[in-house]
Short mmCIF file of C-alpha atoms in Angstrom, two decimals:
data_model
loop_
_atom_site.label_atom_id
_atom_site.label_comp_id
_atom_site.label_asym_id
_atom_site.label_seq_id
_atom_site.Cartn_x
_atom_site.Cartn_y
_atom_site.Cartn_z
CA MET X 1 91.36 109.44 126.85
CA SER X 2 94.11 110.54 129.13
CA GLY X 3 95.80 112.61 126.42
CA SER X 4 98.83 110.30 126.45
CA ARG X 5 100.55 109.89 123.07
CA LEU X 6 102.30 106.64 124.00
CA ILE X 7 101.71 103.76 121.55
CA LEU X 8 102.85 100.18 122.14
CA VAL X 9 103.66 98.41 118.86
CA VAL X 10 103.62 94.60 119.11
CA ASP X 11 104.92 92.87 115.98
CA ASP X 12 107.45 90.07 115.47
CA ASP X 13 108.93 91.68 112.35
CA PRO X 14 111.74 94.10 113.26
CA ASP X 15 111.29 96.12 110.05
CA ILE X 16 107.62 96.70 110.81
CA ARG X 17 108.46 97.68 114.41
CA ASP X 18 111.17 100.10 113.24
CA THR X 19 109.02 101.60 110.50
CA LEU X 20 105.99 102.09 112.74
CA SER X 21 108.21 103.60 115.46
CA GLU X 22 109.73 105.98 112.95
CA VAL X 23 106.56 107.15 111.22
CA LEU X 24 104.58 107.46 114.45
CA SER X 25 107.41 109.39 116.12
CA GLU X 26 107.37 111.78 113.16
CA GLN X 27 103.68 112.35 113.89
CA GLY X 28 104.40 113.25 117.51
CA PHE X 29 103.67 109.91 119.17
CA GLU X 30 105.93 108.29 121.73
CA VAL X 31 106.47 104.64 120.79
CA ARG X 32 107.51 101.47 122.62
CA THR X 33 107.78 98.09 120.91
CA ALA X 34 107.56 94.42 121.77
CA PRO X 35 108.35 91.41 119.51
CA ASN X 36 105.45 89.24 120.73
CA GLY X 37 102.45 89.13 123.05
CA ARG X 38 104.36 87.77 126.02
CA GLU X 39 106.92 90.61 125.97
CA ALA X 40 104.11 93.12 125.57
CA LEU X 41 102.26 91.69 128.59
CA ARG X 42 105.47 91.75 130.61
CA ALA X 43 106.01 95.43 129.79
CA LEU X 44 102.40 96.28 130.66
CA ARG X 45 102.60 94.40 133.97
CA HIS X 46 105.78 96.31 134.76
CA GLY X 47 103.93 99.59 134.53
CA LEU X 48 104.01 100.61 130.86
CA SER X 49 100.79 102.51 130.29
CA PRO X 50 100.19 103.16 126.59
CA ALA X 51 97.21 105.08 125.23
CA LEU X 52 96.83 102.39 122.58
CA ILE X 53 98.32 99.07 121.46
CA LEU X 54 99.00 98.29 117.80
CA LEU X 55 98.92 94.50 117.78
CA ASP X 56 100.02 92.08 115.07
CA VAL X 57 97.92 88.91 114.95
CA MET X 58 100.34 86.22 113.77
CA MET X 59 103.41 86.13 116.04
CA PRO X 60 105.58 83.44 117.60
CA VAL X 61 105.70 82.80 121.37
CA MET X 62 102.34 84.50 122.06
CA ASP X 63 100.15 85.59 119.16
CA GLY X 64 97.67 88.46 119.02
CA TRP X 65 94.64 86.31 119.96
CA GLN X 66 96.34 84.95 123.08
CA PHE X 67 97.60 88.39 124.06
CA ARG X 68 94.14 89.89 123.66
CA ALA X 69 92.57 87.12 125.78
CA GLU X 70 95.14 87.70 128.56
CA GLN X 71 94.69 91.47 128.34
CA LEU X 72 90.90 91.26 128.65
CA ARG X 73 91.27 88.95 131.68
CA ALA X 74 93.37 91.57 133.50
CA PRO X 75 91.10 94.39 134.79
CA GLU X 76 93.99 96.86 135.03
CA LEU X 77 94.89 96.29 131.33
CA ALA X 78 91.51 95.61 129.70
CA SER X 79 90.67 99.25 129.08
CA ILE X 80 93.70 99.92 126.86
CA PRO X 81 92.35 100.13 123.30
CA VAL X 82 93.84 97.74 120.76
CA VAL X 83 94.09 98.11 116.99
CA LEU X 84 94.94 94.86 115.22
CA LEU X 85 97.38 94.64 112.33
CA SER X 86 96.65 91.78 109.99
CA ALA X 87 97.54 90.45 106.56
CA HIS X 88 94.26 88.50 106.49
CA SER X 89 91.32 89.62 104.36
CA ASN X 90 88.63 88.93 106.98
CA VAL X 91 89.67 91.88 109.12
CA ARG X 92 86.17 92.94 110.18
CA ASP X 93 85.41 89.52 111.59
CA MET X 94 88.71 89.66 113.46
CA ALA X 95 87.84 92.97 115.14
CA ASP X 96 84.49 91.61 116.32
CA ARG X 97 85.98 88.42 117.72
CA THR X 98 88.70 90.20 119.68
CA LYS X 99 86.59 93.24 120.67
CA ALA X 100 89.33 95.39 119.19
CA SER X 101 88.83 99.08 118.50
CA GLY X 102 89.73 98.44 114.88
CA VAL X 103 91.76 96.44 112.43
CA LEU X 104 94.23 97.64 109.83
CA LYS X 105 94.93 95.39 106.89
CA LYS X 106 98.58 95.03 105.91
CA PRO X 107 100.03 96.61 103.87
CA LEU X 108 98.63 99.80 105.34
CA ARG X 109 98.71 103.44 104.31
CA LEU X 110 99.93 106.12 106.69
CA LYS X 111 96.74 108.18 106.36
CA ASP X 112 94.62 105.12 107.24
CA LEU X 113 96.85 104.38 110.25
CA LEU X 114 96.59 107.95 111.55
CA ALA X 115 92.82 108.08 110.97
CA MET X 116 92.40 104.80 112.85
CA LEU X 117 94.57 105.96 115.77
CA LYS X 118 92.56 109.17 116.01
CA ARG X 119 89.25 107.26 116.05
CA ALA X 120 90.46 104.62 118.51
CA LEU X 121 91.98 107.16 120.90
CA GLU X 122 88.77 109.18 120.97
CA ALA X 123 86.35 106.25 121.43
CA PRO X 124 85.98 104.03 124.52
CA ALA X 125 87.61 100.61 124.21
CA PRO X 126 85.05 98.03 122.96
CA GLY X 127 86.36 95.49 125.46
CA LEU X 128 84.67 97.45 128.27
CA GLU X 129 81.24 97.71 126.70
CA GLU X 130 79.66 94.68 128.33
CA MET E 1 96.56 22.55 76.09
CA ARG E 2 98.74 25.61 76.68
CA GLY E 3 96.63 27.67 74.23
CA GLY E 4 93.45 26.64 76.06
CA ARG E 5 94.83 27.66 79.47
CA SER E 6 95.95 31.02 78.06
CA ARG E 7 92.44 31.69 76.71
CA ARG E 8 90.96 30.85 80.12
CA TRP E 9 93.23 33.44 81.84
CA LYS E 10 92.53 36.18 79.29
CA PRO E 11 89.45 37.70 81.05
CA PHE E 12 91.33 37.76 84.37
CA ARG E 13 94.29 39.51 82.81
CA ALA E 14 91.94 42.11 81.25
CA LEU E 15 90.27 42.62 84.65
CA LEU E 16 93.66 43.00 86.29
CA ARG E 17 94.64 45.65 83.74
CA ILE E 18 91.40 47.54 84.40
CA ARG E 19 91.94 47.37 88.18
CA THR E 20 95.54 48.55 87.76
CA ALA E 21 94.42 51.44 85.56
CA GLU E 22 91.70 52.36 88.09
CA ARG E 23 94.24 52.31 90.93
CA ASP E 24 96.66 54.45 88.89
CA ALA E 25 93.88 56.97 88.10
CA HIS E 26 92.87 57.10 91.78
CA GLU E 27 96.50 57.63 92.85
CA LEU E 28 96.93 60.31 90.17
CA ALA E 29 93.78 62.12 91.33
CA THR E 30 95.02 61.98 94.95
CA GLU E 31 98.42 63.33 93.90
CA LEU E 32 96.78 66.12 91.89
CA ARG E 33 94.55 67.12 94.81
CA GLU E 34 97.58 67.17 97.08
CA ALA E 35 99.53 69.26 94.54
CA VAL E 36 96.66 71.79 94.37
CA ARG E 37 96.50 71.89 98.19
CA ILE E 38 100.25 72.50 98.43
CA ARG E 39 100.04 75.21 95.73
CA ASP E 40 97.20 77.02 97.52
CA GLU E 41 98.97 76.74 100.86
CA PHE E 42 102.12 78.13 99.26
CA LEU E 43 100.17 81.01 97.71
CA THR E 44 98.67 81.88 101.10
CA ILE E 45 102.05 81.83 102.85
CA ALA E 46 103.77 83.71 100.02
CA ALA E 47 101.07 86.40 100.00
CA HIS E 48 101.39 86.86 103.78
CA GLU E 49 105.17 87.04 103.57
CA LEU E 50 105.06 89.57 100.73
CA LYS E 51 102.80 91.83 102.77
CA THR E 52 105.39 92.37 105.49
CA PRO E 53 108.00 94.18 103.36
CA LEU E 54 105.20 95.91 101.47
CA THR E 55 103.89 97.33 104.76
CA SER E 56 107.26 98.86 105.62
CA LEU E 57 107.76 100.12 102.08
CA GLN E 58 104.34 101.73 101.82
CA LEU E 59 104.60 103.45 105.21
CA GLN E 60 108.09 104.75 104.44
CA LEU E 61 106.96 106.11 101.06
CA ASP E 62 103.91 107.80 102.61
CA SER E 63 106.19 109.32 105.22
CA LEU E 64 108.61 110.50 102.54
CA ALA E 65 105.76 112.07 100.55
CA ASN E 66 104.58 113.90 103.68
CA ALA E 67 108.10 115.16 104.40
CA LEU E 68 108.50 116.38 100.81
CA GLU E 69 105.16 118.14 100.83
CA ASN E 70 106.20 120.03 103.93
CA ALA E 71 109.68 120.82 102.56
CA PRO E 72 110.28 124.49 101.70
CA SER E 73 112.11 124.50 98.34
CA ALA E 74 110.01 124.40 95.16
CA GLY E 75 112.38 123.24 92.35
CA PRO E 76 113.50 119.63 92.95
CA LYS E 77 110.59 119.15 95.33
CA SER E 78 107.98 118.63 92.58
CA MET E 79 110.31 116.26 90.74
CA LEU E 80 110.91 114.24 93.91
CA LEU E 81 107.21 114.25 94.77
CA GLY E 82 106.50 112.89 91.30
CA LYS E 83 108.98 110.05 91.83
CA VAL E 84 107.58 109.22 95.26
CA ASP E 85 104.06 109.29 93.83
CA THR E 86 105.09 106.75 91.18
CA ALA E 87 106.73 104.55 93.81
CA ILE E 88 103.57 104.71 95.97
CA ARG E 89 101.40 103.83 92.98
CA GLN E 90 103.57 100.82 92.11
CA THR E 91 103.63 99.66 95.72
CA THR E 92 99.84 99.89 95.85
CA ARG E 93 99.71 97.87 92.63
CA LEU E 94 101.91 95.20 94.19
CA ALA E 95 99.69 95.14 97.27
CA VAL E 96 96.59 94.61 95.09
CA LEU E 97 98.30 91.74 93.25
CA VAL E 98 99.21 90.09 96.55
CA ASP E 99 95.63 90.54 97.83
CA ASP E 100 94.29 88.97 94.64
CA LEU E 101 96.55 85.93 95.08
CA LEU E 102 95.41 85.56 98.67
CA ASP E 103 91.75 85.91 97.67
CA VAL E 104 91.99 83.38 94.88
CA SER E 105 93.65 80.82 97.13
CA SER E 106 90.97 81.30 99.82
CA ILE E 107 88.25 80.94 97.16
CA THR E 108 89.72 77.67 95.83
CA GLN E 109 90.18 76.35 99.38
CA GLY E 110 86.55 77.18 100.21
CA ARG E 111 87.61 79.63 102.93
CA PHE E 112 86.29 82.78 101.27
CA ALA E 113 83.60 84.50 103.32
CA ILE E 114 81.76 87.81 103.42
CA HIS E 115 80.74 89.78 106.51
CA PRO E 116 77.66 91.87 105.68
CA GLU E 117 76.72 95.00 107.62
CA GLU E 118 74.46 97.99 107.00
CA ALA E 119 76.17 100.28 104.50
CA ASP E 120 75.42 103.11 102.10
CA LEU E 121 76.24 102.03 98.55
CA GLU E 122 76.25 105.60 97.30
CA ARG E 123 79.00 106.49 99.73
CA ILE E 124 81.02 103.40 98.80
CA VAL E 125 80.78 104.12 95.06
CA ARG E 126 81.53 107.84 95.44
CA ASP E 127 84.49 107.17 97.76
CA VAL E 128 86.02 104.69 95.31
CA VAL E 129 85.50 107.01 92.33
CA SER E 130 87.08 109.83 94.30
CA ARG E 131 90.10 107.65 95.15
CA PHE E 132 90.55 106.89 91.44
CA SER E 133 90.38 110.51 90.29
CA SER E 134 94.15 111.01 90.10
CA GLU E 135 94.68 107.67 88.32
CA ALA E 136 91.94 108.59 85.81
CA ALA E 137 93.63 111.94 85.19
CA ARG E 138 96.97 110.19 84.73
CA VAL E 139 95.61 107.93 81.96
CA GLY E 140 93.59 110.77 80.43
CA CYS E 141 90.12 109.40 81.28
CA ALA E 142 87.21 111.57 82.38
CA LEU E 143 85.80 109.57 85.31
CA THR E 144 82.25 110.51 86.34
CA VAL E 145 79.75 109.14 88.83
CA GLU E 146 75.97 109.31 89.06
CA THR E 147 73.98 108.21 92.10
CA PRO E 148 70.36 108.61 93.20
CA GLY E 149 71.19 109.57 96.83
CA PRO E 150 71.87 107.24 99.75
CA VAL E 151 71.24 103.55 98.96
CA ALA E 152 71.14 101.51 102.15
CA ALA E 153 72.00 97.82 101.74
CA ARG E 154 73.35 95.00 103.83
CA VAL E 155 76.73 94.24 102.26
CA ASP E 156 80.34 93.53 103.13
CA ARG E 157 81.57 97.10 102.73
CA LEU E 158 85.22 96.26 102.04
CA ARG E 159 84.31 93.58 99.51
CA ILE E 160 81.87 95.85 97.64
CA GLU E 161 84.58 98.52 97.62
CA GLN E 162 86.80 95.87 96.02
CA VAL E 163 84.13 95.18 93.35
CA CYS E 164 83.97 98.92 92.48
CA GLU E 165 87.76 99.18 92.48
CA ASN E 166 88.15 96.16 90.17
CA LEU E 167 85.54 97.41 87.70
CA ILE E 168 86.93 100.95 87.60
CA THR E 169 90.52 99.64 87.32
CA ASN E 170 89.46 97.57 84.28
CA ALA E 171 87.52 100.45 82.73
CA LEU E 172 90.56 102.73 83.01
CA LYS E 173 92.90 100.01 81.78
CA TYR E 174 90.89 98.95 78.71
CA GLY E 175 89.08 102.25 78.20
CA CYS E 176 91.45 103.78 75.61
CA ALA E 177 91.41 107.11 77.51
CA LYS E 178 87.70 107.54 76.68
CA PRO E 179 85.24 108.63 79.42
CA VAL E 180 84.39 106.15 82.17
CA HIS E 181 81.02 106.47 83.91
CA ALA E 182 79.90 104.75 87.12
CA GLN E 183 76.15 104.77 87.67
CA LEU E 184 74.29 103.55 90.74
CA THR E 185 70.52 103.06 90.67
CA ALA E 186 68.20 101.33 93.11
CA THR E 187 64.72 99.90 93.56
CA ASP E 188 63.27 98.89 96.93
CA SER E 189 64.76 95.42 96.64
CA LYS E 190 67.83 95.79 94.41
CA ALA E 191 70.77 98.07 93.73
CA ARG E 192 72.43 98.19 90.34
CA LEU E 193 75.92 99.45 89.58
CA ILE E 194 76.98 99.97 85.97
CA VAL E 195 80.57 100.83 85.11
CA ARG E 196 80.76 101.85 81.46
CA ASP E 197 83.79 102.58 79.33
CA GLY E 198 84.27 103.41 75.65
CA GLY E 199 87.32 101.22 75.15
CA ILE E 200 88.38 98.11 73.28
CA GLY E 201 85.27 96.08 74.15
CA ILE E 202 84.93 92.30 74.52
CA ALA E 203 84.13 89.79 71.77
CA PRO E 204 80.89 87.80 72.27
CA GLU E 205 82.77 84.50 72.71
CA ASP E 206 84.83 85.97 75.57
CA ARG E 207 82.01 87.52 77.61
CA GLU E 208 81.43 84.51 79.88
CA ARG E 209 85.02 83.31 79.94
CA ILE E 210 86.43 86.55 81.41
CA PHE E 211 84.82 85.76 84.78
CA GLY E 212 86.95 82.61 85.07
CA ARG E 213 90.21 82.26 86.96
CA PHE E 214 93.34 83.56 85.20
CA GLU E 215 91.17 84.44 82.18
CA ARG E 216 91.43 87.58 80.10
CA ALA E 217 89.92 88.69 76.82
CA VAL E 218 93.18 90.25 75.62
CA SER E 219 96.73 89.07 75.13
CA ALA E 220 98.85 89.00 78.29
CA ASN E 221 101.61 90.48 76.13
CA HIS E 222 99.62 93.66 75.62
CA TYR E 223 97.95 94.15 79.00
CA GLY E 224 99.44 93.27 82.39
CA GLY E 225 97.66 91.71 85.37
CA LEU E 226 96.99 88.23 86.67
CA GLY E 227 93.53 87.82 85.19
CA LEU E 228 92.00 87.44 88.65
CA GLY E 229 90.06 90.69 89.15
CA LEU E 230 86.81 89.68 87.46
CA PHE E 231 86.97 86.15 88.90
CA ILE E 232 87.17 87.58 92.43
CA THR E 233 84.57 90.26 91.62
CA HIS E 234 82.19 87.56 90.36
CA ARG E 235 82.64 85.51 93.54
CA ILE E 236 82.07 88.53 95.79
CA VAL E 237 78.87 89.46 93.94
CA GLU E 238 77.66 85.83 94.05
CA ALA E 239 78.37 85.68 97.77
CA HIS E 240 76.01 88.65 98.22
CA GLY E 241 73.29 86.81 96.27
CA GLY E 242 73.79 89.16 93.31
CA THR E 243 74.66 88.86 89.64
CA ILE E 244 77.21 90.36 87.28
CA HIS E 245 77.27 90.43 83.50
CA VAL E 246 78.87 92.45 80.76
CA GLU E 247 77.31 94.19 77.78
CA SER E 248 79.88 95.02 75.15
CA GLU E 249 80.74 95.62 71.54
CA LEU E 250 84.22 95.30 70.12
CA LEU E 251 85.94 98.68 69.86
CA GLN E 252 82.81 100.37 71.25
CA GLY E 253 83.36 99.76 74.95
CA SER E 254 81.92 97.66 77.76
CA ALA E 255 79.37 98.05 80.52
CA PHE E 256 79.74 95.80 83.56
CA VAL E 257 76.40 95.48 85.34
CA VAL E 258 76.28 94.38 88.98
CA GLU E 259 72.95 93.75 90.69
CA LEU E 260 72.82 93.29 94.44
CA PRO E 261 69.88 92.51 96.70
CA ARG E 262 69.39 95.16 99.39
CA ALA E 263 67.72 92.71 101.77
CA PRO E 264 69.68 90.89 104.49
CA ILE E 265 71.71 87.91 103.34
CA GLN E 266 71.26 84.55 105.04
CA ALA E 267 74.64 82.96 104.27
CA GLU E 268 77.42 84.47 106.35
CA GLY E 269 80.69 83.44 107.92
CA PRO E 270 83.34 80.98 106.75
CA SER E 271 80.79 78.25 106.23
CA GLY E 272 78.61 80.51 104.10
CA LYS E 273 78.82 81.17 100.42
CA PRO E 274 80.79 81.00 98.35
CA SER E 275 83.11 78.11 98.04
CA ALA E 276 84.77 77.08 94.86
#
């Protein structure tokens, strides 16, 4: 990876966005947030270049599936690793279908979040492995 | 004449009553199915909604625990850490309850599915036992584990973790602070996990019933919980093509025995087993 510590958090719930911003900032990450997939895409197309995207699946306007499809269609964005956040139980299936670097099941523990970020930031994005 | 006409109509009136009763029963069954569907849909939505505040709460508590651990002063720090630890434990308990509600509604809606992959059962069992070490210490149970070495199997890792967690949770809960032992053994074709406690035990007439939904062998007034853990555990084991049973004696303890095939499973995905 580039060594960047910038994380883009995409979640429609303001409490989740605030909490993730806060706890990740405490761990030395720089954090930007977006309330849905469309806003996230807009930020990325305007030059935001995160090391990783934490992406909620169920969101209004543009959900995580649609965002991921758009991201993978854009060559300049496809290589940014994505970790999905989901309240669903079938998280493993979800990661496979979206070629995400990983999935965290809500509610999540801080140690699991940090371990996942470490793994995802060190590994190549699965979306490029074709 | 009137009496004769009335007698002629009698069979038709009886038939009409039967048809009306049949229609009422059909409408009632339709209404009941709809009520169950609405209940399950509500449970799914409620469980999802509950997870959002739980996510914030759990992350904030973890962050608070980290900050306290790194704080310099010793006196109030251990007291505060103790309080945060309790809050984290209760939040985790809430999260498990919400997961159970979500699982049970997906089982009853036929949406429950497993996603098998190559995994090491020894690692799964040892990891779960290790995670429960502080809870075992808290309730005064000696929790031990015995494994034969790596046991490769094709299983849904998260779901088998859930099976181990449910069985150990029950053993600690009903184990009367007596030792709890998890033992994994394997043949070429099967793996067997036994979780044994020395607690209150289960009466013979309850040994099948406890695997049902909302069932429990003890009074809800004495032991908390939704009565869903063994129901979900049973369904997960079944979905892997395995079996679960309990060997028990009242006041002597219980041994829950799970047997899983190590060979690949055919049924996968949402259309696969199981459905309720």
